[in-house]
Coordinates of N, CA and C in Angstrom, one line a residue:
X1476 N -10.6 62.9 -27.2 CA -9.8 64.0 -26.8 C -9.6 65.0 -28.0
X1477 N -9.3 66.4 -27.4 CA -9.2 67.1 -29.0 C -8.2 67.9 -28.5
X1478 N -7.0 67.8 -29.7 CA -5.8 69.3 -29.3 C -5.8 69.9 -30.0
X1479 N -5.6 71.2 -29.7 CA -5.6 72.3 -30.0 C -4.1 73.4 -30.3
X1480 N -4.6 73.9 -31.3 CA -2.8 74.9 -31.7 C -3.5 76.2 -32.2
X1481 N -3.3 77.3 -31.2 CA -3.5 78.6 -31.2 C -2.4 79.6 -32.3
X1482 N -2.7 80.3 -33.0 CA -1.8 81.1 -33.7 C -2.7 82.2 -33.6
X1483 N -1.5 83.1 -34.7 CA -2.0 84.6 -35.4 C -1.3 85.7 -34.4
X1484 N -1.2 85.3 -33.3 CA -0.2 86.3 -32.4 C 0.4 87.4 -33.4
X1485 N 0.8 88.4 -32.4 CA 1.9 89.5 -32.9 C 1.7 90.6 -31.8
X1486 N 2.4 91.5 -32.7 CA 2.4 93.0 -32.3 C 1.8 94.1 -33.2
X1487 N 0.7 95.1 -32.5 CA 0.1 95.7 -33.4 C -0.3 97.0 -32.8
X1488 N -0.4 97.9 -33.7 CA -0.9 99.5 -33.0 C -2.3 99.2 -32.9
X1489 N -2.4 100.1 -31.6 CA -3.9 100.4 -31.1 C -4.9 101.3 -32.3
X1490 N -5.5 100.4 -32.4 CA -6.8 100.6 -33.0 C -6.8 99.3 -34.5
X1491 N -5.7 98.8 -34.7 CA -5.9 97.6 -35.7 C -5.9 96.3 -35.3
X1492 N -6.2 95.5 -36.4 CA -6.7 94.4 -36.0 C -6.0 93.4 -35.9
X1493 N -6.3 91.7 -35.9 CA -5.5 90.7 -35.6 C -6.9 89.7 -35.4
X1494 N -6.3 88.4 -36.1 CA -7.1 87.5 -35.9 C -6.4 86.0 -35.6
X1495 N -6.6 85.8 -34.7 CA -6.4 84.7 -34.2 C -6.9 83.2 -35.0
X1496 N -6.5 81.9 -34.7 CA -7.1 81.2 -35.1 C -6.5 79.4 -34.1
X1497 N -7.7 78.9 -34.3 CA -7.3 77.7 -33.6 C -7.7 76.4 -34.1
X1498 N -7.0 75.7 -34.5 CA -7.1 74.4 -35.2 C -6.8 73.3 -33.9
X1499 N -7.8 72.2 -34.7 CA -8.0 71.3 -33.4 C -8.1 70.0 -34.5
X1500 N -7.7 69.2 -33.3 CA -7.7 67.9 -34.3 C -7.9 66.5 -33.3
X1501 N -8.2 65.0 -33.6 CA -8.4 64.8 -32.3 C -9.9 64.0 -33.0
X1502 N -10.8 64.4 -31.8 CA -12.4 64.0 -31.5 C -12.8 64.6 -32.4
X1503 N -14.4 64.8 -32.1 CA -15.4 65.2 -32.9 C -15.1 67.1 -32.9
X1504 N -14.6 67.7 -33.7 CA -14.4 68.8 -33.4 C -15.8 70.0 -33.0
X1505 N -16.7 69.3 -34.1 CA -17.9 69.9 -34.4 C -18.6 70.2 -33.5
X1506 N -18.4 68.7 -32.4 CA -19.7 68.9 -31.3 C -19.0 69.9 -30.0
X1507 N -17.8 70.9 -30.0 CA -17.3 70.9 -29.4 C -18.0 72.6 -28.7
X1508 N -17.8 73.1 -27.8 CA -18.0 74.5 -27.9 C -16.7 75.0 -27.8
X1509 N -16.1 76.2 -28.2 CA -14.5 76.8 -28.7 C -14.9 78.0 -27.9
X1510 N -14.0 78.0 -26.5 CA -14.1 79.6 -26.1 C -12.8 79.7 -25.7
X1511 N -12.3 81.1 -26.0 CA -10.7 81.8 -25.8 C -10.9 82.7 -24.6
X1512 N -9.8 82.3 -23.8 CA -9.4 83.7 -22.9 C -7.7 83.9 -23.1
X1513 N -7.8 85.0 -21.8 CA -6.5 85.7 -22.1 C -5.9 85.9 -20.5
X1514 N -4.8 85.9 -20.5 CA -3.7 86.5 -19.8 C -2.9 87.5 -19.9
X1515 N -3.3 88.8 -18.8 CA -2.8 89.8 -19.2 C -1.2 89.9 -18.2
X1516 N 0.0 90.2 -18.5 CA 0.9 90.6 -16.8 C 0.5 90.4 -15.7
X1517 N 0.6 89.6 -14.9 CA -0.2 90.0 -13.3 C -0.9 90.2 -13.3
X1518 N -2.3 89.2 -14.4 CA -3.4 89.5 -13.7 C -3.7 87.4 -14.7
X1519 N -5.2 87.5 -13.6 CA -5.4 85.9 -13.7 C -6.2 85.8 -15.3
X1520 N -6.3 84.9 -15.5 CA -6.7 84.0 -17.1 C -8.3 84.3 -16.8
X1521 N -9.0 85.1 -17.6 CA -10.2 85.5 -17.7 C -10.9 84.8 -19.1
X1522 N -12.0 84.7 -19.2 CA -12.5 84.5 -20.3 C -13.4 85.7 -21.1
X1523 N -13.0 85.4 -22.6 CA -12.9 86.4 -23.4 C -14.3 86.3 -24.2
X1524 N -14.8 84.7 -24.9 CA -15.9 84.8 -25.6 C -16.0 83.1 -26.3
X1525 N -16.7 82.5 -26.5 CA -16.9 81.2 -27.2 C -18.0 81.2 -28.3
X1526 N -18.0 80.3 -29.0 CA -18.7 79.9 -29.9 C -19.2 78.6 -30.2
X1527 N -20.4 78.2 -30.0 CA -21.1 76.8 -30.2 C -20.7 76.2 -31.3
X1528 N -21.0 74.7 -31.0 CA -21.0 74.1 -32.2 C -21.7 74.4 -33.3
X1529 N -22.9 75.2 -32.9 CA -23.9 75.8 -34.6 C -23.3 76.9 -34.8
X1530 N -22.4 76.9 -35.6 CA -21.4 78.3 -35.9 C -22.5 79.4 -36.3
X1531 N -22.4 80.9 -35.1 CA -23.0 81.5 -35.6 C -24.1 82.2 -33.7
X1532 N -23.8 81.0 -32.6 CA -24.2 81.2 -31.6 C -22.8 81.7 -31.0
X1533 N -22.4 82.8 -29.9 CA -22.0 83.3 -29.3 C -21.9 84.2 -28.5
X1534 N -21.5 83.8 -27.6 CA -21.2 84.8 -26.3 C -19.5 85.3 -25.7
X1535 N -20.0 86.3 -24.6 CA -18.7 87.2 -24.6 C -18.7 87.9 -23.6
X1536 N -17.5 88.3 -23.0 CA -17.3 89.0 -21.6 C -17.7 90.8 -22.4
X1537 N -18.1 91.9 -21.7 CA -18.6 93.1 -21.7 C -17.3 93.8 -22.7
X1538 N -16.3 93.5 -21.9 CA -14.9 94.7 -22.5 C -14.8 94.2 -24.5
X1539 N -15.2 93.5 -24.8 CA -15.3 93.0 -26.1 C -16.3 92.3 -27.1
X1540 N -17.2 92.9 -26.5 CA -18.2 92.6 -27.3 C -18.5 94.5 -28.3
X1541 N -18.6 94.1 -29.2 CA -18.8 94.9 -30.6 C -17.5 95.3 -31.8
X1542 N -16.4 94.7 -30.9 CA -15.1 94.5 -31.4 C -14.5 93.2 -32.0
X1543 N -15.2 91.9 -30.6 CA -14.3 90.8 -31.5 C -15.6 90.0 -32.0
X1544 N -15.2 89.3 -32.7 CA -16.1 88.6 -33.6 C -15.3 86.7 -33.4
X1545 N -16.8 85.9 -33.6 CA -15.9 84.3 -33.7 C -16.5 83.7 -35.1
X1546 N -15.7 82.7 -35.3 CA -16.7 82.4 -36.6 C -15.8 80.9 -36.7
X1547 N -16.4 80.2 -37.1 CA -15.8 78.6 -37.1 C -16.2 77.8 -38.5
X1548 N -15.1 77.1 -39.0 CA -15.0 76.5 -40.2 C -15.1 74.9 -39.5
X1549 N -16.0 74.2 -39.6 CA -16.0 72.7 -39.2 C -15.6 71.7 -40.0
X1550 N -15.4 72.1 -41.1 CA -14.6 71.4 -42.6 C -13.3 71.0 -42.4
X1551 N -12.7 72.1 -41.6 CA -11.1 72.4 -41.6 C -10.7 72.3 -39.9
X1552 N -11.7 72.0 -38.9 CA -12.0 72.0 -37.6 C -10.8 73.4 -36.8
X1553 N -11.0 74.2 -37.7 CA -11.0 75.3 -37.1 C -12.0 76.8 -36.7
X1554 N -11.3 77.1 -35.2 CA -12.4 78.4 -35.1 C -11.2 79.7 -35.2
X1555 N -11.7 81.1 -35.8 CA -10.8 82.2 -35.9 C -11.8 83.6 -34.9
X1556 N -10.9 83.8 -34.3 CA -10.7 85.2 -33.4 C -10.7 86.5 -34.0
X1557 N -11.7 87.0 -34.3 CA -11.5 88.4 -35.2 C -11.1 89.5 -34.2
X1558 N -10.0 90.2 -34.2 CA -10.1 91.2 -33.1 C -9.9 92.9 -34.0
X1559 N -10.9 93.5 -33.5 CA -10.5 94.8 -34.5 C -10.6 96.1 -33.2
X1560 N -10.3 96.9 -33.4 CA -10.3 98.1 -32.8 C -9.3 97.9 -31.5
X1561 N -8.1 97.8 -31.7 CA -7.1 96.6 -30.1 C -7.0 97.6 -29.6
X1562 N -6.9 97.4 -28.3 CA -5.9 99.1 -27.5 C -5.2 98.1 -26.5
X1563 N -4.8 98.4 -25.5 CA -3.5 98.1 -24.7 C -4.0 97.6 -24.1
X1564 N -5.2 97.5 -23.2 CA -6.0 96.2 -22.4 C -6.1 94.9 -22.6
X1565 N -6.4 94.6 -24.2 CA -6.3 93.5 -24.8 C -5.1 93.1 -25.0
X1566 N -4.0 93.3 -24.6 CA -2.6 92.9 -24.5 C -2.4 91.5 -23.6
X1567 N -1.9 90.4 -24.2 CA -2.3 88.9 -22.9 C -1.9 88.1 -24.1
X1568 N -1.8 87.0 -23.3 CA -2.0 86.1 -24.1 C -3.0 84.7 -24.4
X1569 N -3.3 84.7 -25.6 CA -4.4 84.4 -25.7 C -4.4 82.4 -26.3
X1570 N -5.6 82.1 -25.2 CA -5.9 80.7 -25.3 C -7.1 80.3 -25.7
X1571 N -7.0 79.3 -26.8 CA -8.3 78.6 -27.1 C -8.7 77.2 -26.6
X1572 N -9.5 77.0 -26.0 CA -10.0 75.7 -25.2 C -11.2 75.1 -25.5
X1573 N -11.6 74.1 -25.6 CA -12.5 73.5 -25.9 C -13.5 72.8 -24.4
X1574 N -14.6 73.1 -24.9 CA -15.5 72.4 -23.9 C -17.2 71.4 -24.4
X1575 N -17.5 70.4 -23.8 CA -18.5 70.0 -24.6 C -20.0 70.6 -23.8
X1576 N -19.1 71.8 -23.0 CA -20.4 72.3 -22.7 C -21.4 73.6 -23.3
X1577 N -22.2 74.7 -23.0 CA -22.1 75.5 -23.2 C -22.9 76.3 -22.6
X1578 N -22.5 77.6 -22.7 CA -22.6 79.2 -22.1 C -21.7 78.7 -21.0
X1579 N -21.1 78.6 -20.8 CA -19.5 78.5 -19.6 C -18.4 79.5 -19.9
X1580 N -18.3 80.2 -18.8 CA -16.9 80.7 -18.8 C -16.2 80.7 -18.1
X1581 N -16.2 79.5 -17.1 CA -14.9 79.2 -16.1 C -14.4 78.6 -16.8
X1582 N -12.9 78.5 -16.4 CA -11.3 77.7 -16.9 C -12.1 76.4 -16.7
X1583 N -12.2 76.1 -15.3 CA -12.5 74.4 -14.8 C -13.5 73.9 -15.9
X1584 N -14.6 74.3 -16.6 CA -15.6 74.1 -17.4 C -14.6 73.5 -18.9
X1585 N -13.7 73.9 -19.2 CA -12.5 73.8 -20.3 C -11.5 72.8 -20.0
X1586 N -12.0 71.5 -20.3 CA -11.4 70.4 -20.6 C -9.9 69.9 -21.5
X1587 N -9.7 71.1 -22.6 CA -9.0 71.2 -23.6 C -8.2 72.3 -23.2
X1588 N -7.1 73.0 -24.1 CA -6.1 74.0 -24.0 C -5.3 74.1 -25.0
X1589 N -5.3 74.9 -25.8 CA -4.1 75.3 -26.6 C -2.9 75.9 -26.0
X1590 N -2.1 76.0 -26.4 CA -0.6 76.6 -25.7 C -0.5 78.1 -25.6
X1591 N -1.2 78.9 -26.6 CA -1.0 80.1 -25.7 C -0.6 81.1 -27.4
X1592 N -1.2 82.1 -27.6 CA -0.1 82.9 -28.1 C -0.3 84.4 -27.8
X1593 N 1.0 85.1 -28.2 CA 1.0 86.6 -27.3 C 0.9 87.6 -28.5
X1594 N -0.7 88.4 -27.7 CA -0.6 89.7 -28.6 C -0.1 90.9 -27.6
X1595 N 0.5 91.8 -28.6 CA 1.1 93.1 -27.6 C 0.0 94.0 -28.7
X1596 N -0.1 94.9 -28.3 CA -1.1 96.2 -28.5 C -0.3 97.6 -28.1
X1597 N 0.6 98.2 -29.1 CA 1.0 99.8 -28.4 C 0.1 100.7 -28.6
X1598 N 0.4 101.5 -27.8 CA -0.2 102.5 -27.7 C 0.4 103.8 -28.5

């Protein structure tokens, strides 16, 4: 089993950045694939983007690809969330989950779950 603890949350103006990070502890962290979604107000838990266990493979839903970036330290069995250019859509709160599978972006596919943390984005 591997748990997981999401940080880096906040509040930030549209157009700066924030980077997330999620430490995991537990099993084999390495063999794991690490993908984050989000939760916006009234709307369902979408998936955002993951990263393989060969740090450096990644994929991503359309609205964020050229903005967020993943990048994973297996030393320290953490992966970090780069998010730059934010505007008010990306507002949710954001979960890292673990799966031993990969290219997945259903919830059900995500065996793992971090607790959650909230970015706000003003406008």
């Amino acid at each position: 089993q591997v748990q997981l603890v999401d940080s880096g949350g906040g509040l930030v103006q549209a157009g700066e950045s924030l980077r997330l990070s999620c430490a995991a502890s537990g099993d084999t962290f390495s063999t794991y694939t690490i993908g984050w979604f989000r939760q916006a107000p009234g709307k369902e838990r979408e998936f955002v983007g993951a990263i393989g266990w060969c740090a450096g493979t990644t994929y991503w839903t359309d609205s964020v690809k050229g903005r967020f970036t993943l990048s994973r330290d297996n030393s320290v069995n953490t992966v970090y969330l780069q998010m730059n250019n934010l505007n008010s859509a990306d507002t949710a709160v954001y979960y890292c989950a673990a799966t031993t599978f990969w290219g997945r972006s259903a919830e059900s596919d995500y065996a793992y779950w971090g607790q959650g943390t909230q970015i706000t984005v003003s406008s």
